[in-house]
mmCIF file of C-alpha atoms in Angstrom:
data_model
loop_
_atom_site.group_PDB
_atom_site.id
_atom_site.type_symbol
_atom_site.label_atom_id
_atom_site.label_comp_id
_atom_site.label_asym_id
_atom_site.label_seq_id
_atom_site.Cartn_x
_atom_site.Cartn_y
_atom_site.Cartn_z
ATOM 1 C CA UNK A 1 126.863 95.829 112.432
ATOM 2 C CA UNK A 2 126.328 95.250 116.147
ATOM 3 C CA UNK A 3 124.807 91.770 115.938
ATOM 4 C CA UNK A 4 123.646 88.925 113.719
ATOM 5 C CA UNK A 5 120.282 87.850 112.384
ATOM 6 C CA UNK A 6 118.733 84.587 113.596
ATOM 7 C CA UNK A 7 116.390 82.355 111.609
ATOM 8 C CA UNK A 8 112.654 82.958 112.042
ATOM 9 C CA UNK A 9 109.877 80.594 111.110
ATOM 10 C CA UNK A 10 107.491 80.997 108.213
ATOM 11 C CA UNK A 11 104.513 81.402 110.504
ATOM 12 C CA UNK A 12 101.564 83.781 110.270
ATOM 13 C CA UNK A 13 101.637 84.455 114.019
ATOM 14 C CA UNK A 14 105.342 85.299 113.965
ATOM 15 C CA UNK A 15 104.998 87.659 111.002
ATOM 16 C CA UNK A 16 101.843 89.315 112.337
ATOM 17 C CA UNK A 17 103.253 90.156 115.740
ATOM 18 C CA UNK A 18 106.641 91.072 114.254
ATOM 19 C CA UNK A 19 105.127 93.844 112.101
ATOM 20 C CA UNK A 20 102.891 94.924 114.980
ATOM 21 C CA UNK A 21 105.986 95.326 117.148
ATOM 22 C CA UNK A 22 107.517 97.445 114.367
ATOM 23 C CA UNK A 23 104.515 99.794 114.588
ATOM 24 C CA UNK A 24 102.352 98.621 111.669
ATOM 25 C CA UNK A 25 98.623 99.049 112.306
ATOM 26 C CA UNK A 26 95.632 96.914 111.258
ATOM 27 C CA UNK A 27 97.610 94.398 109.167
ATOM 28 C CA UNK A 28 98.137 90.693 109.653
ATOM 29 C CA UNK A 29 99.400 87.612 107.845
ATOM 30 C CA UNK A 30 97.272 84.606 106.976
ATOM 31 C CA UNK A 31 98.590 81.246 105.842
ATOM 32 C CA UNK A 32 97.265 79.977 102.515
ATOM 33 C CA UNK A 33 96.813 76.220 102.277
ATOM 34 C CA UNK A 34 95.918 76.104 98.583
ATOM 35 C CA UNK A 35 96.712 77.945 95.363
ATOM 36 C CA UNK A 36 93.185 79.198 94.878
ATOM 37 C CA UNK A 37 92.369 82.769 93.889
ATOM 38 C CA UNK A 38 88.948 82.571 95.575
ATOM 39 C CA UNK A 39 90.585 81.666 98.902
ATOM 40 C CA UNK A 40 92.871 84.676 98.568
ATOM 41 C CA UNK A 41 90.016 87.026 97.639
ATOM 42 C CA UNK A 42 88.030 85.760 100.624
ATOM 43 C CA UNK A 43 90.602 87.395 102.919
ATOM 44 C CA UNK A 44 89.489 90.877 101.860
ATOM 45 C CA UNK A 45 92.151 93.509 101.201
ATOM 46 C CA UNK A 46 95.322 91.692 100.104
ATOM 47 C CA UNK A 47 98.496 93.785 100.104
ATOM 48 C CA UNK A 48 100.890 91.086 98.937
ATOM 49 C CA UNK A 49 102.075 87.537 99.538
ATOM 50 C CA UNK A 50 105.245 86.061 101.015
ATOM 51 C CA UNK A 51 106.451 82.835 99.398
ATOM 52 C CA UNK A 52 108.898 80.445 101.078
ATOM 53 C CA UNK A 53 110.643 77.820 98.988
ATOM 54 C CA UNK A 54 113.731 75.628 98.925
ATOM 55 C CA UNK A 55 116.540 77.626 97.353
ATOM 56 C CA UNK A 56 119.112 75.769 95.244
ATOM 57 C CA UNK A 57 122.417 76.434 97.025
ATOM 58 C CA UNK A 58 124.997 77.770 94.614
ATOM 59 C CA UNK A 59 122.445 79.144 92.136
ATOM 60 C CA UNK A 60 123.580 82.479 90.740
ATOM 61 C CA UNK A 61 121.498 85.407 89.442
ATOM 62 C CA UNK A 62 121.093 85.425 85.662
ATOM 63 C CA UNK A 63 120.643 88.132 83.063
ATOM 64 C CA UNK A 64 117.132 86.865 82.291
ATOM 65 C CA UNK A 65 114.776 85.486 84.983
ATOM 66 C CA UNK A 66 113.036 82.151 84.436
ATOM 67 C CA UNK A 67 109.670 83.926 84.518
ATOM 68 C CA UNK A 68 108.842 87.602 84.017
ATOM 69 C CA UNK A 69 111.415 90.273 83.194
ATOM 70 C CA UNK A 70 113.817 92.404 85.192
ATOM 71 C CA UNK A 71 112.672 95.991 85.642
ATOM 72 C CA UNK A 72 115.914 97.818 86.414
ATOM 73 C CA UNK A 73 114.233 101.234 86.396
ATOM 74 C CA UNK A 74 111.812 100.058 89.071
ATOM 75 C CA UNK A 75 114.759 99.181 91.330
ATOM 76 C CA UNK A 76 115.104 102.906 91.986
ATOM 77 C CA UNK A 77 111.436 103.937 91.700
ATOM 78 C CA UNK A 78 110.024 101.558 94.310
ATOM 79 C CA UNK A 79 111.485 100.174 97.538
ATOM 80 C CA UNK A 80 113.748 97.300 96.552
ATOM 81 C CA UNK A 81 116.670 96.246 98.734
ATOM 82 C CA UNK A 82 119.422 93.783 97.909
ATOM 83 C CA UNK A 83 119.799 91.009 100.468
ATOM 84 C CA UNK A 84 123.229 91.421 102.043
ATOM 85 C CA UNK A 85 123.059 89.028 105.002
ATOM 86 C CA UNK A 86 121.956 85.465 105.692
ATOM 87 C CA UNK A 87 118.754 84.803 107.697
ATOM 88 C CA UNK A 88 117.250 88.259 107.097
ATOM 89 C CA UNK A 89 115.163 87.325 104.040
ATOM 90 C CA UNK A 90 111.905 86.714 105.950
ATOM 91 C CA UNK A 91 111.827 90.190 107.431
ATOM 92 C CA UNK A 92 113.205 91.664 104.206
ATOM 93 C CA UNK A 93 110.283 90.135 102.274
ATOM 94 C CA UNK A 94 107.629 91.580 104.572
ATOM 95 C CA UNK A 95 109.407 94.960 104.610
ATOM 96 C CA UNK A 96 109.301 94.877 100.793
ATOM 97 C CA UNK A 97 105.503 94.588 100.885
ATOM 98 C CA UNK A 98 104.900 97.109 103.647
ATOM 99 C CA UNK A 99 107.165 99.890 102.361
ATOM 100 C CA UNK A 100 105.656 99.655 98.883
ATOM 101 C CA UNK A 101 102.120 99.799 100.279
ATOM 102 C CA UNK A 102 102.574 102.703 102.686
ATOM 103 C CA UNK A 103 99.817 104.665 100.936
ATOM 104 C CA UNK A 104 97.363 101.889 101.828
ATOM 105 C CA UNK A 105 98.884 100.728 105.126
ATOM 106 C CA UNK A 106 99.738 102.663 108.277
ATOM 107 C CA UNK A 107 103.330 101.440 108.616
ATOM 108 C CA UNK A 108 104.128 103.534 111.684
ATOM 109 C CA UNK A 109 106.730 106.148 112.575
ATOM 110 C CA UNK A 110 109.822 103.916 112.667
ATOM 111 C CA UNK A 111 109.317 102.258 109.279
ATOM 112 C CA UNK A 112 108.266 105.551 107.706
ATOM 113 C CA UNK A 113 111.493 107.171 108.899
ATOM 114 C CA UNK A 114 113.492 104.154 107.713
ATOM 115 C CA UNK A 115 111.967 104.396 104.237
ATOM 116 C CA UNK A 116 112.570 108.142 104.084
ATOM 117 C CA UNK A 117 116.214 107.631 105.079
ATOM 118 C CA UNK A 118 117.019 104.600 102.884
ATOM 119 C CA UNK A 119 114.646 105.259 99.994
ATOM 120 C CA UNK A 120 117.080 107.439 98.070
ATOM 121 C CA UNK A 121 119.882 104.876 98.243
ATOM 122 C CA UNK A 122 120.633 102.320 95.509
ATOM 123 C CA UNK A 123 119.383 98.753 96.247
ATOM 124 C CA UNK A 124 122.752 97.515 97.576
ATOM 125 C CA UNK A 125 123.010 100.336 100.096
ATOM 126 C CA UNK A 126 119.353 99.927 101.070
ATOM 127 C CA UNK A 127 120.119 96.303 101.877
ATOM 128 C CA UNK A 128 123.100 97.296 104.015
ATOM 129 C CA UNK A 129 120.981 99.903 105.792
ATOM 130 C CA UNK A 130 118.274 97.321 106.499
ATOM 131 C CA UNK A 131 120.816 94.784 107.756
ATOM 132 C CA UNK A 132 122.325 97.403 110.079
ATOM 133 C CA UNK A 133 119.026 98.641 111.511
ATOM 134 C CA UNK A 134 119.152 97.836 115.221
ATOM 135 C CA UNK A 135 115.384 98.213 115.565
ATOM 136 C CA UNK A 136 114.475 95.882 112.706
ATOM 137 C CA UNK A 137 117.159 93.309 113.550
ATOM 138 C CA UNK A 138 116.309 93.183 117.260
ATOM 139 C CA UNK A 139 112.596 92.927 116.511
ATOM 140 C CA UNK A 140 113.299 90.126 114.010
ATOM 141 C CA UNK A 141 115.511 88.256 116.496
ATOM 142 C CA UNK A 142 112.924 88.535 119.265
ATOM 143 C CA UNK A 143 110.775 86.080 117.287
ATOM 144 C CA UNK A 144 113.536 83.530 116.634
ATOM 145 C CA UNK A 145 113.185 80.158 118.319
ATOM 146 C CA UNK A 146 115.603 79.889 121.230
ATOM 147 C CA UNK A 147 118.328 77.275 120.734
ATOM 148 C CA UNK A 148 121.250 76.674 123.118
ATOM 149 C CA UNK A 149 123.011 74.459 120.595
ATOM 150 C CA UNK A 150 123.195 76.491 117.361
ATOM 151 C CA UNK A 151 124.709 79.913 116.831
ATOM 152 C CA UNK A 152 122.898 80.990 113.662
ATOM 153 C CA UNK A 153 125.017 84.121 113.361
ATOM 154 C CA UNK A 154 128.208 82.088 112.874
ATOM 155 C CA UNK A 155 126.875 79.406 110.545
ATOM 156 C CA UNK A 156 127.155 79.581 106.752
ATOM 157 C CA UNK A 157 125.085 77.372 104.477
ATOM 158 C CA UNK A 158 126.836 74.758 102.361
ATOM 159 C CA UNK A 159 125.721 72.983 99.194
ATOM 160 C CA UNK A 160 124.596 70.015 101.303
ATOM 161 C CA UNK A 161 122.187 72.107 103.377
ATOM 162 C CA UNK A 162 118.502 72.603 102.720
ATOM 163 C CA UNK A 163 118.305 76.388 102.388
ATOM 164 C CA UNK A 164 114.959 78.163 102.339
ATOM 165 C CA UNK A 165 114.307 81.625 100.992
ATOM 166 C CA UNK A 166 111.498 84.172 101.350
ATOM 167 C CA UNK A 167 110.417 86.465 98.527
ATOM 168 C CA UNK A 168 107.581 88.968 98.209
ATOM 169 C CA UNK A 169 104.978 89.555 95.501
ATOM 170 C CA UNK A 170 102.806 92.642 95.375
ATOM 171 C CA UNK A 171 101.034 94.991 92.966
ATOM 172 C CA UNK A 172 102.814 98.347 92.642
ATOM 173 C CA UNK A 173 101.744 101.051 90.180
ATOM 174 C CA UNK A 174 99.438 98.525 88.500
ATOM 175 C CA UNK A 175 102.209 95.984 87.884
ATOM 176 C CA UNK A 176 102.780 92.652 89.585
ATOM 177 C CA UNK A 177 106.304 92.641 91.002
ATOM 178 C CA UNK A 178 108.427 89.854 92.458
ATOM 179 C CA UNK A 179 110.773 91.349 95.057
ATOM 180 C CA UNK A 180 113.696 89.044 95.742
ATOM 181 C CA UNK A 181 116.772 90.600 97.325
ATOM 182 C CA UNK A 182 119.010 87.936 95.774
ATOM 183 C CA UNK A 183 118.065 89.111 92.269
ATOM 184 C CA UNK A 184 119.632 92.171 90.597
ATOM 185 C CA UNK A 185 116.297 94.004 90.193
ATOM 186 C CA UNK A 186 112.546 93.637 90.763
ATOM 187 C CA UNK A 187 110.940 91.145 88.395
ATOM 188 C CA UNK A 188 107.831 92.364 86.571
ATOM 189 C CA UNK A 189 105.108 89.844 85.804
ATOM 190 C CA UNK A 190 103.032 92.262 83.773
ATOM 191 C CA UNK A 191 100.047 94.580 84.339
ATOM 192 C CA UNK A 192 98.150 93.928 87.541
ATOM 193 C CA UNK A 193 95.752 96.094 89.502
ATOM 194 C CA UNK A 194 95.159 95.539 93.194
ATOM 195 C CA UNK A 195 91.822 93.916 92.319
ATOM 196 C CA UNK A 196 93.462 91.566 89.818
ATOM 197 C CA UNK A 197 96.258 90.568 92.173
ATOM 198 C CA UNK A 198 94.593 87.449 93.727
ATOM 199 C CA UNK A 199 94.065 85.905 90.299
ATOM 200 C CA UNK A 200 97.346 86.890 88.685
ATOM 201 C CA UNK A 201 99.585 85.968 91.607
ATOM 202 C CA UNK A 202 98.155 82.441 91.663
ATOM 203 C CA UNK A 203 99.102 82.020 87.997
ATOM 204 C CA UNK A 204 102.665 83.191 88.717
ATOM 205 C CA UNK A 205 103.037 80.881 91.714
ATOM 206 C CA UNK A 206 101.680 77.885 89.826
ATOM 207 C CA UNK A 207 104.265 78.421 87.091
ATOM 208 C CA UNK A 208 107.032 78.726 89.661
ATOM 209 C CA UNK A 209 106.073 75.580 91.567
ATOM 210 C CA UNK A 210 105.762 73.673 88.291
ATOM 211 C CA UNK A 211 109.538 74.133 87.798
ATOM 212 C CA UNK A 212 110.210 71.894 90.806
ATOM 213 C CA UNK A 213 110.105 68.078 90.865
ATOM 214 C CA UNK A 214 106.613 66.679 91.426
ATOM 215 C CA UNK A 215 107.621 65.295 94.845
ATOM 216 C CA UNK A 216 108.794 68.674 96.148
ATOM 217 C CA UNK A 217 106.159 69.881 98.609
ATOM 218 C CA UNK A 218 108.191 72.149 100.876
ATOM 219 C CA UNK A 219 106.551 75.469 100.097
ATOM 220 C CA UNK A 220 104.781 77.949 102.321
ATOM 221 C CA UNK A 221 102.593 80.877 101.299
ATOM 222 C CA UNK A 222 101.313 83.702 103.471
ATOM 223 C CA UNK A 223 99.122 86.621 102.517
ATOM 224 C CA UNK A 224 99.612 90.101 103.943
ATOM 225 C CA UNK A 225 96.057 91.332 104.532
ATOM 226 C CA UNK A 226 93.990 93.844 106.444
ATOM 227 C CA UNK A 227 93.338 92.708 110.031
ATOM 228 C CA UNK A 228 90.605 90.075 109.738
ATOM 229 C CA UNK A 229 89.130 91.150 113.084
ATOM 230 C CA UNK A 230 88.273 94.552 111.623
ATOM 231 C CA UNK A 231 86.516 92.879 108.725
ATOM 232 C CA UNK A 232 84.522 90.642 111.062
ATOM 233 C CA UNK A 233 83.414 93.662 113.124
ATOM 234 C CA UNK A 234 82.341 95.565 109.995
ATOM 235 C CA UNK A 235 80.219 92.608 108.862
ATOM 236 C CA UNK A 236 78.835 92.014 112.350
ATOM 237 C CA UNK A 237 80.277 88.495 112.245
ATOM 238 C CA UNK A 238 80.509 87.641 115.951
ATOM 239 C CA UNK A 239 81.512 84.026 115.329
ATOM 240 C CA UNK A 240 84.202 85.112 112.896
ATOM 241 C CA UNK A 241 85.483 87.713 115.354
ATOM 242 C CA UNK A 242 85.642 85.155 118.150
ATOM 243 C CA UNK A 243 87.534 82.771 115.872
ATOM 244 C CA UNK A 244 90.085 85.460 114.997
ATOM 245 C CA UNK A 245 90.551 86.407 118.653
ATOM 246 C CA UNK A 246 91.159 82.737 119.476
ATOM 247 C CA UNK A 247 93.769 82.583 116.706
ATOM 248 C CA UNK A 248 95.486 85.678 118.118
ATOM 249 C CA UNK A 249 95.562 84.168 121.613
ATOM 250 C CA UNK A 250 97.098 80.980 120.188
ATOM 251 C CA UNK A 251 99.735 83.002 118.329
ATOM 252 C CA UNK A 252 100.651 84.923 121.493
ATOM 253 C CA UNK A 253 101.114 81.670 123.403
ATOM 254 C CA UNK A 254 103.245 80.113 120.649
ATOM 255 C CA UNK A 255 105.393 83.235 120.351
ATOM 256 C CA UNK A 256 105.994 83.260 124.100
ATOM 257 C CA UNK A 257 107.183 79.641 123.933
ATOM 258 C CA UNK A 258 109.614 80.500 121.127
ATOM 259 C CA UNK A 259 111.410 82.952 123.361
ATOM 260 C CA UNK A 260 112.174 80.412 126.098
ATOM 261 C CA UNK A 261 115.023 77.922 126.323
ATOM 262 C CA UNK A 262 113.666 74.824 128.082
ATOM 263 C CA UNK A 263 116.978 72.962 128.426
ATOM 264 C CA UNK A 264 117.442 74.081 132.023
ATOM 265 C CA UNK A 265 113.888 73.064 132.884
ATOM 266 C CA UNK A 266 114.344 69.628 131.301
ATOM 267 C CA UNK A 267 117.653 69.159 133.133
ATOM 268 C CA UNK A 268 116.067 69.925 136.481
ATOM 269 C CA UNK A 269 113.147 67.636 135.688
ATOM 270 C CA UNK A 270 115.522 64.761 134.913
ATOM 271 C CA UNK A 271 117.423 65.405 138.124
ATOM 272 C CA UNK A 272 114.155 65.100 140.016
ATOM 273 C CA UNK A 273 113.214 61.861 138.278
ATOM 274 C CA UNK A 274 116.653 60.330 138.952
ATOM 275 C CA UNK A 275 116.545 61.406 142.584
ATOM 276 C CA UNK A 276 113.102 59.838 142.996
ATOM 277 C CA UNK A 277 114.324 56.549 141.493
ATOM 278 C CA UNK A 278 117.361 56.506 143.775
ATOM 279 C CA UNK A 279 115.189 57.123 146.818
ATOM 280 C CA UNK A 280 113.012 54.127 145.942
ATOM 281 C CA UNK A 281 116.008 51.812 146.440
ATOM 282 C CA UNK A 282 115.748 48.059 145.785
ATOM 283 C CA UNK A 283 117.427 48.487 142.406
ATOM 284 C CA UNK A 284 114.688 50.807 141.051
ATOM 285 C CA UNK A 285 117.230 53.108 139.393
ATOM 286 C CA UNK A 286 119.124 50.240 137.737
ATOM 287 C CA UNK A 287 115.871 48.699 136.499
ATOM 288 C CA UNK A 288 114.733 52.047 135.084
ATOM 289 C CA UNK A 289 118.017 52.449 133.168
ATOM 290 C CA UNK A 290 117.906 48.857 131.901
ATOM 291 C CA UNK A 291 114.294 49.257 130.741
ATOM 292 C CA UNK A 292 115.231 52.457 128.883
ATOM 293 C CA UNK A 293 118.149 50.714 127.155
ATOM 294 C CA UNK A 294 115.913 47.795 126.194
ATOM 295 C CA UNK A 295 113.250 50.096 124.711
ATOM 296 C CA UNK A 296 115.910 51.994 122.714
ATOM 297 C CA UNK A 297 117.342 48.768 121.343
ATOM 298 C CA UNK A 298 113.862 47.529 120.360
ATOM 299 C CA UNK A 299 113.081 50.818 118.606
ATOM 300 C CA UNK A 300 116.346 50.700 116.652
ATOM 301 C CA UNK A 301 115.774 47.087 115.639
ATOM 302 C CA UNK A 302 112.257 47.890 114.475
ATOM 303 C CA UNK A 303 113.537 50.864 112.467
ATOM 304 C CA UNK A 304 116.310 48.757 110.931
ATOM 305 C CA UNK A 305 113.798 46.173 109.771
ATOM 306 C CA UNK A 306 111.678 48.933 108.240
ATOM 307 C CA UNK A 307 114.717 50.313 106.432
ATOM 308 C CA UNK A 308 114.887 53.699 108.160
ATOM 309 C CA UNK A 309 117.352 55.245 110.574
ATOM 310 C CA UNK A 310 116.314 55.352 114.214
ATOM 311 C CA UNK A 311 116.144 58.770 115.768
#
């Protein structure tokens, strides 16, 4: 493999523009803020959902899943890839939805050729092929947040880390499948048509979340849906279309910020501030430093009294 995979955020704008860059047409992601089937149905055509949750470090695959049942035959009959590398699970989850919905979605030339090439392989080799795809990896990494301090490709999670994992759910051949590359096979959650998916997936997710402590709230859910701008145009909903265009513009801006490392900018800004203080003379620089130290000490003392660690 010619390079590593960096961490990407669970963000609808990141996932939407990532699949667009891969050549997928007329598909987007939408964040779901509640486990409500009506909210999911309101999005129109739903191809699948991506679920992000805290993964217990050290947990091993079992012979029987905690919910549903392993469908080992389906591992070869649909597109299911084993996860073979850290940090790739977000893109692997969305690929799992797209490549199993290619009769409903225009996934583009590159992903079509990738599926044709890797589709005949067993899940482990599919995962290796995905991990070694320069196109998919480079597209994935182009949406990672720039950090000058952390080399994600060299870091391995430990049992003390909070590790988060993406998995996909979608209806394939009238069954609801959970596609998790860390599991030995797709997990079937029973019969499920495309029309039934919004209702049945909510039931599955509610059961899954119920297994966590009541104070665990670190979950994220995104739906893979038909481009909501197309739907607004078809309904003649000008206000809805304008709202969706505003959301797209916001996503573009946020994605552009993710690609930039602002450490150099901040360093130059601080140099300018220090130079200005020195030019003022009359002890302005010393007073500025003393005031900053005093404010830091006051903040720490306040935090100590409140029983929390100062940042």
